[in-house]
Amino acid sequence: MCNMRDQYGKVFGLNFASTNSLVVGDLAMLQEILISRFSAFPNHPKIPVEEKPMDSAINNLRDNHWRVVRNTLSPAFSSKKMKQMNPLIKDCCDQLLQNVEEQRSKGTVLQFKSLYGSYSMDVIASTFFGLKVNSQKNPNDPFVKNAKKCFEGSFFSIRLLAVFLLPWLGPVFDLLDIGIFDKEVKVFFHSVTSKVVKARQNGEGRLDMLQLMLNAHKTELEGEKGKQDDDEDDEDEMVTLNDETAPSIQKQPFTIDAIMANSMMFFLAGYETTNACLCFSSYLLATHPEMQERLIEEVDKFCPSEESVCYEVFSKMEYLDAFVRESLRIYPPVATADRRCDNTTTVNNYKIGKGTNIMIPIYAIHHDPDVWDNPEEFRPERFSKENLPNIHPAAWLPFGVGPRKCLGLRLALMEIKFALIRMLQKYRFETCEETEIPPVLSKKTGFICPPNGIKLQVKPRKC
Ligand code: HEM
């Protein structure tokens, strides 16, 4: 996309998979599309397959249906809920540190793609499904096996690619009941979800996302009061229902299918992205030792013990925040986002026709020298408290921006910061012969990840 920007400019048309697309890398125009004129661009382009029950996952929903589900799920990602997740994430970090120490003490070079991959999976199993799996140690656990299959068989699926490139295949796939997701995987997750939901209905309590979705379900049925009580400190903006002509589906509760579809969707949206960010952040620490020292100082000041690591302390750790933001700028795990124009409209003198797909080149914007001074240089100070107000609202887009931005943003940052702090309390990251400098990047299928992983060594801070 960077090459195309240099060749065609910041806004250009593209005919991709027989659909008109407009690539928009101009910040003022993006601010209009994603924020100010959101009502004309509220949806993603439609994938031409009716995949049950995945069509009830939030990213596939449209218009009023999406707004209602987003408003119902948002409270599950509030700051208050994140604080309640502290003990679950702490357990997963304990496991990560144990796995790191086992491999380090054997003198092996550490493959962080696999270590953080297991950590991300443990967090998802624990925070969404209420399961404790330790996926590093138990690769044959049915959850781990199916979860891996589910990932391999979804975004990277040849079926998904075929549907995107040959949209007319969608109805044919529907007719033949060929899904994007493996059938066995869907059956497995359906049975896990049903079992957990049943156990909860029988009074077995546990604090995780599934429980929060069940509570959201109850809130939907019981009205607004419970919602307010539960989320008094939720600073998330709710998506307002501007569209008064749209039929109200406010009363629709979450079915087991919808809970399962959303849990699977959260897993797909959060697994590889969080893993990639942790891998790149660790690589950047190892290759910028002076920054690593500065971060260690901050960690020692605010988190002197394992117990002191918690969501509440992150807001005080300004350098950690700047470091992670800069890491997500230089290596955004999601390279492009999209929208569909639903009402013909004019934005900054471009007439955009109904049905046009808008492509948002996140990676190219993050590496645009007109937007970022010397963009290839890793410089966390760009995100210092003083500099933050000077950053354009559409310049930093790892999670998107506007009402349809990433729903899991808070959870992702919490998971990432938790693991980095716990690692730095104990170790320093260092490069070794096996470290690829710079790392090879795979940009296939819209994700940026290190296909060969990130190999580093760690040195204990205190022997
Ligand atoms: C570093 C980690 C992550 C990155 C970089 C990331 C990035 C993104 C991006 C770019 C989008 C599209 C936004 C747009 O179109 O404007 C998105 C959407 C979404 N993400 Fe994430 N994400 C991450 C982690 C997570 C996690 C952990 C979850 C799970 C809870 C999650 C759940 C979602 C959902 C549900 C959506 C769709 C929201 C909607 O359509 O309303 N993400 N994410």
Short mmCIF file of C-alpha atoms and ligand atoms in Angstrom, two decimals:
data_model
loop_
_atom_site.label_atom_id
_atom_site.label_comp_id
_atom_site.label_asym_id
_atom_site.label_seq_id
_atom_site.Cartn_x
_atom_site.Cartn_y
_atom_site.Cartn_z
CA MET A 1 0.00 0.00 0.00
CA CYS A 2 2.94 2.37 0.71
CA ASN A 3 4.08 1.91 -2.90
CA MET A 4 0.58 2.58 -4.21
CA ARG A 5 0.37 5.75 -2.11
CA ASP A 6 3.65 6.97 -3.62
CA GLN A 7 2.34 6.18 -7.09
CA TYR A 8 -1.31 7.33 -6.90
CA GLY A 9 -1.51 9.70 -3.95
CA LYS A 10 -3.39 9.45 -0.67
CA VAL A 11 -6.85 8.83 -2.17
CA PHE A 12 -7.37 6.55 -5.14
CA GLY A 13 -9.87 4.14 -6.63
CA LEU A 14 -9.38 0.44 -7.01
CA ASN A 15 -11.49 -2.27 -8.56
CA PHE A 16 -11.00 -5.25 -6.26
CA ALA A 17 -12.99 -8.46 -6.60
CA SER A 18 -15.42 -6.72 -9.00
CA THR A 19 -16.26 -4.10 -6.39
CA ASN A 20 -15.41 -0.41 -6.50
CA SER A 21 -13.14 0.51 -3.64
CA LEU A 22 -11.75 3.84 -2.57
CA VAL A 23 -8.44 3.73 -0.70
CA VAL A 24 -8.39 6.66 1.72
CA GLY A 25 -5.10 7.62 3.34
CA ASP A 26 -6.01 11.30 3.77
CA LEU A 27 -6.50 12.02 7.49
CA ALA A 28 -9.11 14.78 7.21
CA MET A 29 -11.22 12.60 4.94
CA LEU A 30 -10.84 9.59 7.21
CA GLN A 31 -11.93 11.62 10.20
CA GLU A 32 -15.12 12.44 8.29
CA ILE A 33 -15.75 8.84 7.23
CA LEU A 34 -14.93 7.14 10.54
CA ILE A 35 -16.20 9.73 13.01
CA SER A 36 -18.17 12.78 11.83
CA ARG A 37 -20.14 11.13 9.00
CA PHE A 38 -20.23 7.66 10.54
CA SER A 39 -23.96 7.29 9.82
CA ALA A 40 -23.17 7.02 6.06
CA PHE A 41 -20.43 4.40 6.69
CA PRO A 42 -21.55 2.31 9.67
CA ASN A 43 -20.84 -1.18 8.31
CA HIS A 44 -18.08 -3.38 6.97
CA PRO A 45 -18.46 -4.69 3.42
CA LYS A 46 -20.65 -7.74 3.49
CA ILE A 47 -18.98 -11.13 3.15
CA PRO A 48 -21.14 -12.98 0.63
CA VAL A 49 -21.68 -16.08 2.78
CA GLU A 50 -24.44 -16.67 5.32
CA GLU A 51 -22.38 -18.64 7.81
CA LYS A 52 -24.50 -19.82 10.72
CA PRO A 53 -24.07 -19.04 13.58
CA MET A 54 -21.07 -16.80 12.81
CA ASP A 55 -23.39 -14.35 11.09
CA SER A 56 -24.50 -13.34 14.62
CA ALA A 57 -20.97 -12.24 15.61
CA ILE A 58 -20.73 -8.51 16.12
CA ASN A 59 -18.29 -7.78 13.28
CA ASN A 60 -20.74 -9.28 10.77
CA LEU A 61 -23.76 -7.34 12.03
CA ARG A 62 -25.12 -4.30 10.31
CA ASP A 63 -26.97 -1.08 11.11
CA ASN A 64 -29.43 -1.17 13.99
CA HIS A 65 -28.74 -4.80 14.84
CA TRP A 66 -25.02 -4.02 15.21
CA ARG A 67 -25.73 -0.94 17.36
CA VAL A 68 -27.92 -2.86 19.79
CA VAL A 69 -25.38 -5.70 20.15
CA ARG A 70 -22.45 -3.28 20.46
CA ASN A 71 -24.25 -1.36 23.20
CA THR A 72 -25.07 -4.58 24.99
CA LEU A 73 -21.52 -5.96 24.79
CA SER A 74 -19.63 -2.70 25.48
CA PRO A 75 -20.18 -2.80 29.26
CA ALA A 76 -18.39 -6.18 29.31
CA PHE A 77 -15.24 -4.27 28.28
CA SER A 78 -15.58 -1.34 30.69
CA SER A 79 -12.73 -0.30 33.01
CA LYS A 80 -14.66 -1.73 35.92
CA LYS A 81 -14.84 -5.13 34.22
CA MET A 82 -11.16 -4.97 33.34
CA LYS A 83 -10.32 -4.47 37.01
CA GLN A 84 -12.34 -7.58 37.79
CA MET A 85 -10.24 -9.51 35.23
CA ASN A 86 -6.99 -8.81 37.15
CA PRO A 87 -6.81 -12.20 38.92
CA LEU A 88 -7.55 -14.16 35.74
CA ILE A 89 -4.79 -12.43 33.77
CA LYS A 90 -2.40 -12.69 36.70
CA ASP A 91 -2.85 -16.51 36.65
CA CYS A 92 -2.06 -16.61 32.91
CA CYS A 93 1.05 -14.45 33.47
CA ASP A 94 2.21 -16.83 36.23
CA GLN A 95 1.99 -19.60 33.67
CA LEU A 96 3.84 -17.57 31.02
CA LEU A 97 6.68 -16.78 33.43
CA GLN A 98 6.92 -20.43 34.44
CA ASN A 99 7.15 -21.52 30.79
CA VAL A 100 9.78 -18.85 30.04
CA GLU A 101 11.85 -19.87 33.06
CA GLU A 102 11.70 -23.57 32.15
CA GLN A 103 13.01 -22.90 28.66
CA ARG A 104 15.57 -20.32 29.75
CA SER A 105 17.06 -22.60 32.40
CA LYS A 106 17.60 -25.27 29.70
CA GLY A 107 19.58 -22.71 27.72
CA THR A 108 17.18 -22.78 24.75
CA VAL A 109 16.63 -19.71 22.60
CA LEU A 110 13.11 -18.54 23.28
CA GLN A 111 10.53 -18.49 20.51
CA PHE A 112 8.19 -15.77 21.70
CA LYS A 113 5.59 -16.36 19.02
CA SER A 114 4.83 -19.67 20.65
CA LEU A 115 5.21 -18.48 24.28
CA TYR A 116 2.98 -15.44 23.79
CA GLY A 117 0.65 -17.48 21.57
CA SER A 118 0.05 -19.83 24.49
CA TYR A 119 -0.37 -16.89 26.85
CA SER A 120 -2.95 -15.26 24.52
CA MET A 121 -4.81 -18.53 24.25
CA ASP A 122 -4.80 -19.03 28.03
CA VAL A 123 -6.17 -15.51 28.50
CA ILE A 124 -8.97 -16.16 26.00
CA ALA A 125 -9.83 -19.58 27.47
CA SER A 126 -9.91 -18.05 30.93
CA THR A 127 -11.55 -14.67 30.28
CA PHE A 128 -14.11 -15.84 27.70
CA PHE A 129 -14.89 -19.46 28.42
CA GLY A 130 -13.95 -19.79 32.10
CA LEU A 131 -11.42 -22.54 31.35
CA LYS A 132 -7.91 -22.95 32.71
CA VAL A 133 -5.85 -24.67 30.02
CA ASN A 134 -2.08 -23.88 30.08
CA SER A 135 -1.83 -24.38 26.34
CA GLN A 136 1.98 -24.41 26.29
CA LYS A 137 2.03 -27.55 28.44
CA ASN A 138 -1.13 -29.18 27.10
CA PRO A 139 -1.12 -28.90 23.30
CA ASN A 140 -3.51 -31.88 23.16
CA ASP A 141 -6.16 -30.29 25.32
CA PRO A 142 -9.35 -30.30 23.18
CA PHE A 143 -9.78 -26.55 23.66
CA VAL A 144 -6.23 -25.84 22.48
CA LYS A 145 -6.52 -28.19 19.49
CA ASN A 146 -9.84 -26.78 18.32
CA ALA A 147 -8.86 -23.20 18.99
CA LYS A 148 -5.74 -23.60 16.84
CA LYS A 149 -7.73 -25.28 14.08
CA CYS A 150 -10.27 -22.52 14.27
CA PHE A 151 -7.60 -19.91 13.71
CA GLU A 152 -5.86 -21.75 10.92
CA GLY A 153 -9.19 -22.40 9.27
CA SER A 154 -10.63 -18.92 9.35
CA PHE A 155 -8.89 -15.74 8.32
CA PHE A 156 -6.21 -17.71 6.54
CA SER A 157 -8.68 -20.03 4.99
CA ILE A 158 -8.54 -20.48 1.28
CA ARG A 159 -12.34 -20.56 1.43
CA LEU A 160 -12.45 -17.05 2.85
CA LEU A 161 -10.03 -15.83 0.22
CA ALA A 162 -12.06 -17.51 -2.50
CA VAL A 163 -15.21 -15.81 -1.27
CA PHE A 164 -13.53 -12.40 -1.22
CA LEU A 165 -12.02 -12.73 -4.65
CA LEU A 166 -14.94 -14.52 -6.25
CA PRO A 167 -17.98 -13.13 -4.43
CA TRP A 168 -20.38 -15.00 -6.70
CA LEU A 169 -19.14 -18.17 -4.94
CA GLY A 170 -20.88 -17.05 -1.73
CA PRO A 171 -24.36 -18.35 -2.58
CA VAL A 172 -22.81 -21.53 -4.07
CA PHE A 173 -21.00 -22.17 -0.77
CA ASP A 174 -24.25 -21.52 1.09
CA LEU A 175 -26.09 -23.97 -1.13
CA LEU A 176 -23.48 -26.67 -0.59
CA ASP A 177 -23.27 -25.77 3.13
CA ILE A 178 -19.53 -25.14 2.87
CA GLY A 179 -18.61 -22.74 5.63
CA ILE A 180 -15.59 -20.56 6.21
CA PHE A 181 -15.13 -22.21 9.58
CA ASP A 182 -14.49 -25.87 10.09
CA LYS A 183 -17.74 -27.62 11.05
CA GLU A 184 -16.13 -29.75 13.78
CA VAL A 185 -14.70 -26.62 15.36
CA LYS A 186 -18.10 -24.97 15.46
CA VAL A 187 -19.64 -28.10 17.01
CA PHE A 188 -16.87 -28.15 19.64
CA PHE A 189 -17.29 -24.50 20.61
CA HIS A 190 -21.05 -24.84 20.63
CA SER A 191 -20.80 -27.71 23.10
CA VAL A 192 -18.27 -25.85 25.31
CA THR A 193 -20.48 -22.75 25.35
CA SER A 194 -23.67 -24.71 26.08
CA LYS A 195 -22.00 -26.61 28.93
CA VAL A 196 -20.60 -23.48 30.51
CA VAL A 197 -23.89 -21.60 30.12
CA LYS A 198 -25.78 -24.50 31.70
CA ALA A 199 -23.35 -24.66 34.63
CA ARG A 200 -23.79 -20.92 35.17
CA GLN A 201 -27.56 -21.22 35.06
CA ASN A 202 -27.26 -23.86 37.78
CA GLY A 203 -25.56 -21.28 39.93
CA GLU A 204 -21.87 -22.09 39.30
CA GLY A 205 -20.39 -18.59 39.35
CA ARG A 206 -17.15 -17.41 37.79
CA LEU A 207 -16.08 -14.07 36.56
CA ASP A 208 -15.34 -14.12 32.87
CA MET A 209 -16.60 -12.63 29.62
CA LEU A 210 -19.14 -15.38 29.12
CA GLN A 211 -20.67 -14.56 32.48
CA LEU A 212 -20.66 -10.90 31.53
CA MET A 213 -22.44 -11.76 28.28
CA LEU A 214 -24.99 -13.74 30.25
CA ASN A 215 -25.45 -10.75 32.54
CA ALA A 216 -25.74 -8.50 29.50
CA HIS A 217 -28.39 -10.92 28.29
CA LYS A 218 -30.22 -10.55 31.61
CA THR A 219 -29.83 -6.79 31.45
CA GLU A 220 -31.38 -6.83 27.99
CA LEU A 221 -34.38 -8.64 29.42
CA GLU A 222 -34.61 -6.73 32.67
CA GLY A 223 -34.27 -3.26 31.26
CA GLU A 224 -31.84 -0.43 31.74
CA LYS A 225 -31.58 -0.26 35.54
CA GLY A 226 -29.21 -3.20 35.98
CA LYS A 227 -27.00 -1.84 33.21
CA GLN A 228 -26.55 1.50 34.98
CA ASP A 229 -25.84 -0.08 38.37
CA ASP A 230 -23.32 -2.39 36.85
CA ASP A 231 -21.41 0.17 34.86
CA GLU A 232 -21.36 3.34 36.82
CA ASP A 233 -17.72 3.98 35.95
CA ASP A 234 -17.90 2.96 32.32
CA GLU A 235 -16.42 5.77 30.25
CA ASP A 236 -17.08 3.97 26.95
CA GLU A 237 -19.18 6.00 24.59
CA MET A 238 -22.37 4.16 23.74
CA VAL A 239 -23.31 4.08 20.09
CA THR A 240 -26.41 6.22 19.76
CA LEU A 241 -29.31 5.12 17.65
CA ASN A 242 -29.53 8.12 15.29
CA ASP A 243 -31.44 6.09 12.81
CA GLU A 244 -34.95 6.52 14.12
CA THR A 245 -36.54 4.81 11.15
CA ALA A 246 -34.70 1.56 11.83
CA PRO A 247 -36.84 -1.15 13.42
CA SER A 248 -36.07 -1.58 17.12
CA ILE A 249 -34.70 -4.95 18.10
CA GLN A 250 -33.70 -3.74 21.56
CA LYS A 251 -35.41 -6.65 23.31
CA GLN A 252 -33.59 -9.42 21.49
CA PRO A 253 -31.63 -11.46 24.05
CA PHE A 254 -28.34 -13.27 23.39
CA THR A 255 -29.01 -16.83 22.33
CA ILE A 256 -26.42 -19.55 23.01
CA ASP A 257 -25.54 -19.37 19.31
CA ALA A 258 -24.91 -15.63 19.58
CA ILE A 259 -22.83 -16.03 22.75
CA MET A 260 -20.78 -18.75 21.06
CA ALA A 261 -20.38 -16.77 17.81
CA ASN A 262 -19.21 -13.70 19.70
CA SER A 263 -16.83 -15.69 21.91
CA MET A 264 -15.29 -17.27 18.82
CA MET A 265 -15.14 -13.90 17.13
CA PHE A 266 -13.38 -12.37 20.16
CA PHE A 267 -10.93 -15.21 20.04
CA LEU A 268 -10.20 -14.69 16.33
CA ALA A 269 -9.96 -10.92 16.73
CA GLY A 270 -7.74 -11.07 19.78
CA TYR A 271 -5.41 -14.04 19.45
CA GLU A 272 -2.99 -13.26 16.64
CA THR A 273 -3.17 -9.47 17.12
CA THR A 274 -2.20 -9.52 20.79
CA ASN A 275 0.46 -12.16 20.15
CA ALA A 276 1.98 -10.05 17.34
CA CYS A 277 2.06 -6.89 19.48
CA LEU A 278 3.76 -8.72 22.36
CA CYS A 279 6.33 -10.27 19.99
CA PHE A 280 7.18 -6.94 18.34
CA SER A 281 7.29 -5.07 21.67
CA SER A 282 9.74 -7.63 23.09
CA TYR A 283 11.87 -7.38 19.94
CA LEU A 284 11.90 -3.57 20.24
CA LEU A 285 12.94 -3.81 23.90
CA ALA A 286 15.81 -6.12 23.00
CA THR A 287 16.99 -3.88 20.17
CA HIS A 288 16.64 -0.62 22.17
CA PRO A 289 18.42 -1.38 25.47
CA GLU A 290 18.38 2.24 26.69
CA MET A 291 14.59 2.30 26.34
CA GLN A 292 14.38 -1.05 28.08
CA GLU A 293 16.28 0.44 31.04
CA ARG A 294 13.91 3.38 31.18
CA LEU A 295 10.94 1.05 31.18
CA ILE A 296 12.49 -1.16 33.87
CA GLU A 297 12.88 1.96 36.05
CA GLU A 298 9.19 2.72 35.61
CA VAL A 299 8.24 -0.90 36.33
CA ASP A 300 10.32 -0.89 39.54
CA LYS A 301 8.73 2.37 40.64
CA PHE A 302 5.08 1.43 40.10
CA CYS A 303 5.12 -2.37 40.22
CA PRO A 304 7.72 -3.50 42.76
CA SER A 305 6.03 -6.90 43.25
CA GLU A 306 3.93 -9.42 41.31
CA GLU A 307 0.89 -8.46 43.38
CA SER A 308 1.19 -4.79 42.48
CA VAL A 309 0.65 -5.44 38.75
CA CYS A 310 -2.98 -4.58 38.00
CA TYR A 311 -5.16 -2.63 35.57
CA GLU A 312 -5.41 0.29 38.00
CA VAL A 313 -1.66 1.00 37.91
CA PHE A 314 -1.34 1.16 34.11
CA SER A 315 -2.68 4.73 33.88
CA LYS A 316 0.31 5.91 35.95
CA MET A 317 2.87 4.24 33.69
CA GLU A 318 3.24 6.85 30.96
CA TYR A 319 6.41 5.48 29.38
CA LEU A 320 4.96 1.97 29.11
CA ASP A 321 1.90 3.43 27.41
CA ALA A 322 4.03 5.45 24.97
CA PHE A 323 6.22 2.41 24.25
CA VAL A 324 3.28 0.13 23.45
CA ARG A 325 1.58 2.81 21.31
CA GLU A 326 4.75 3.36 19.29
CA SER A 327 5.18 -0.39 18.88
CA LEU A 328 1.60 -0.57 17.54
CA ARG A 329 2.34 2.36 15.21
CA ILE A 330 5.41 0.81 13.66
CA TYR A 331 3.98 -2.74 13.59
CA PRO A 332 0.16 -2.44 13.52
CA PRO A 333 -1.11 -6.06 13.70
CA VAL A 334 -4.06 -5.21 11.43
CA ALA A 335 -2.76 -3.63 8.22
CA THR A 336 -6.05 -2.41 6.70
CA ALA A 337 -9.59 -1.79 7.88
CA ASP A 338 -12.69 -1.24 5.79
CA ARG A 339 -16.10 0.36 5.61
CA ARG A 340 -18.92 0.36 3.10
CA CYS A 341 -20.69 3.51 1.94
CA ASP A 342 -24.41 3.01 2.60
CA ASN A 343 -25.68 6.43 1.39
CA THR A 344 -24.22 8.24 -1.58
CA THR A 345 -22.42 11.24 -0.13
CA THR A 346 -19.67 13.76 -0.80
CA VAL A 347 -16.63 13.85 1.45
CA ASN A 348 -13.92 16.46 0.84
CA ASN A 349 -15.07 16.93 -2.77
CA TYR A 350 -15.11 13.19 -3.53
CA LYS A 351 -18.55 11.89 -4.42
CA ILE A 352 -18.73 8.41 -2.91
CA GLY A 353 -21.44 6.20 -4.35
CA LYS A 354 -23.60 3.84 -2.29
CA GLY A 355 -21.98 0.39 -2.27
CA THR A 356 -18.39 1.67 -2.56
CA ASN A 357 -15.97 -0.10 -0.26
CA ILE A 358 -13.62 2.15 1.66
CA MET A 359 -10.18 0.72 2.35
CA ILE A 360 -8.24 2.26 5.24
CA PRO A 361 -4.51 1.61 4.76
CA ILE A 362 -3.51 1.57 8.46
CA TYR A 363 0.07 0.41 7.86
CA ALA A 364 0.68 2.98 5.10
CA ILE A 365 -0.71 5.81 7.28
CA HIS A 366 1.53 4.74 10.18
CA HIS A 367 4.53 4.93 7.84
CA ASP A 368 3.58 8.11 5.99
CA PRO A 369 6.37 10.75 6.29
CA ASP A 370 3.76 13.54 5.94
CA VAL A 371 2.03 12.24 9.05
CA TRP A 372 4.97 11.04 11.18
CA ASP A 373 8.35 12.67 11.25
CA ASN A 374 10.94 10.05 10.24
CA PRO A 375 8.35 7.24 10.43
CA GLU A 376 10.79 4.32 10.32
CA GLU A 377 12.46 5.47 13.53
CA PHE A 378 11.16 3.86 16.74
CA ARG A 379 10.53 6.79 19.08
CA PRO A 380 8.07 6.31 22.00
CA GLU A 381 8.37 10.04 22.85
CA ARG A 382 5.96 10.73 20.00
CA PHE A 383 3.29 9.57 22.43
CA SER A 384 4.48 11.46 25.51
CA LYS A 385 1.75 13.24 27.45
CA GLU A 386 2.87 16.58 25.97
CA ASN A 387 2.84 15.31 22.37
CA LEU A 388 -0.44 13.37 22.51
CA PRO A 389 -2.70 16.40 21.83
CA ASN A 390 -0.77 17.13 18.61
CA ILE A 391 -1.57 13.74 17.07
CA HIS A 392 -4.37 13.83 14.50
CA PRO A 393 -7.37 11.68 15.56
CA ALA A 394 -7.03 9.55 12.39
CA ALA A 395 -3.21 9.21 12.42
CA TRP A 396 -2.88 6.34 14.93
CA LEU A 397 -5.23 3.55 13.93
CA PRO A 398 -4.09 0.16 15.26
CA PHE A 399 -7.57 -0.31 16.74
CA GLY A 400 -9.44 1.82 14.23
CA VAL A 401 -11.28 4.90 15.46
CA GLY A 402 -14.88 6.08 15.88
CA PRO A 403 -17.96 4.14 16.98
CA ARG A 404 -16.85 0.96 15.19
CA LYS A 405 -13.32 0.86 16.59
CA CYS A 406 -12.00 -2.32 18.22
CA LEU A 407 -14.29 -3.44 21.02
CA GLY A 408 -11.50 -5.36 22.75
CA LEU A 409 -9.02 -2.44 22.84
CA ARG A 410 -8.96 -2.19 26.63
CA LEU A 411 -8.63 -5.91 27.17
CA ALA A 412 -5.87 -6.15 24.54
CA LEU A 413 -3.83 -3.34 26.11
CA MET A 414 -4.34 -4.81 29.56
CA GLU A 415 -3.14 -8.24 28.41
CA ILE A 416 -0.11 -6.73 26.65
CA LYS A 417 0.93 -4.42 29.50
CA PHE A 418 0.42 -7.11 32.14
CA ALA A 419 2.75 -9.54 30.33
CA LEU A 420 5.44 -6.94 29.55
CA ILE A 421 5.56 -5.71 33.14
CA ARG A 422 5.76 -9.22 34.55
CA MET A 423 8.56 -10.10 32.10
CA LEU A 424 10.52 -6.93 32.92
CA GLN A 425 10.19 -7.45 36.65
CA LYS A 426 12.25 -10.58 36.20
CA TYR A 427 14.23 -10.38 32.95
CA ARG A 428 15.92 -8.23 30.35
CA PHE A 429 15.28 -9.10 26.70
CA GLU A 430 18.39 -9.55 24.57
CA THR A 431 18.99 -10.36 20.92
CA CYS A 432 20.95 -13.48 20.01
CA GLU A 433 22.35 -15.02 16.85
CA GLU A 434 18.95 -16.41 15.89
CA THR A 435 17.19 -13.02 16.13
CA GLU A 436 16.07 -11.70 12.75
CA ILE A 437 16.99 -8.00 12.59
CA PRO A 438 14.79 -6.49 11.32
CA PRO A 439 12.10 -9.17 11.57
CA VAL A 440 10.61 -10.47 8.35
CA LEU A 441 7.00 -9.28 8.13
CA SER A 442 4.15 -11.24 6.71
CA LYS A 443 1.43 -8.94 5.40
CA LYS A 444 -0.70 -11.72 3.98
CA THR A 445 -4.44 -11.54 4.61
CA GLY A 446 -4.30 -8.09 6.16
CA PHE A 447 -2.41 -9.10 9.32
CA ILE A 448 1.13 -8.05 10.11
CA CYS A 449 2.96 -10.76 11.99
CA PRO A 450 6.47 -12.23 12.09
CA PRO A 451 6.07 -15.51 10.12
CA ASN A 452 9.31 -16.90 11.56
CA GLY A 453 8.39 -15.74 15.02
CA ILE A 454 10.61 -13.64 17.27
CA LYS A 455 13.58 -15.44 18.76
CA LEU A 456 15.30 -13.76 21.70
CA GLN A 457 17.07 -14.65 24.89
CA VAL A 458 16.26 -13.34 28.34
CA LYS A 459 18.68 -12.63 31.16
CA PRO A 460 17.45 -12.70 34.77
CA ARG A 461 17.73 -9.26 36.35
CA LYS A 462 18.68 -10.75 39.71
CA CYS A 463 20.63 -13.98 39.82
C1 HEM B 1 -3.48 -5.71 19.82
C2 HEM B 1 -4.64 -6.30 19.70
C3 HEM B 1 -5.76 -5.89 18.79
C4 HEM B 1 -5.72 -5.10 17.67
C5 HEM B 1 -4.51 -4.41 17.05
C6 HEM B 1 -7.08 -5.02 17.17
C7 HEM B 1 -7.46 -4.30 16.05
C8 HEM B 1 -8.74 -4.18 15.59
C9 HEM B 1 -9.13 -3.43 14.41
C10 HEM B 1 -8.19 -2.63 13.51
C11 HEM B 1 -10.47 -3.54 14.28
C12 HEM B 1 -11.33 -2.90 13.18
C13 HEM B 1 -11.70 -1.52 13.62
C14 HEM B 1 -12.40 -0.71 12.55
O1 HEM B 1 -12.91 -1.27 11.58
O2 HEM B 1 -12.41 0.54 12.69
C15 HEM B 1 -10.95 -4.38 15.35
C16 HEM B 1 -12.28 -4.72 15.55
C17 HEM B 1 -12.71 -5.54 16.56
N1 HEM B 1 -11.93 -6.10 17.55
FE1 HEM B 1 -9.93 -5.84 17.83
N2 HEM B 1 -7.90 -5.74 17.97
C18 HEM B 1 -7.14 -6.29 18.99
C19 HEM B 1 -7.58 -7.09 20.01
C20 HEM B 1 -8.89 -7.45 20.22
C21 HEM B 1 -9.35 -8.30 21.30
C22 HEM B 1 -8.49 -8.89 22.42
C23 HEM B 1 -10.67 -8.47 21.11
C24 HEM B 1 -11.61 -9.30 21.92
C25 HEM B 1 -12.21 -9.07 22.87
C26 HEM B 1 -11.08 -7.69 19.95
C27 HEM B 1 -12.36 -7.58 19.48
C28 HEM B 1 -12.74 -6.85 18.37
C29 HEM B 1 -14.12 -6.76 17.91
C30 HEM B 1 -15.34 -7.45 18.54
C31 HEM B 1 -14.11 -5.95 16.77
C32 HEM B 1 -15.31 -5.59 15.88
C33 HEM B 1 -16.02 -4.40 16.49
C34 HEM B 1 -17.30 -4.01 15.77
O3 HEM B 1 -17.50 -4.39 14.60
O4 HEM B 1 -18.10 -3.30 16.40
N3 HEM B 1 -9.95 -7.10 19.43
N4 HEM B 1 -9.89 -4.75 16.13
#
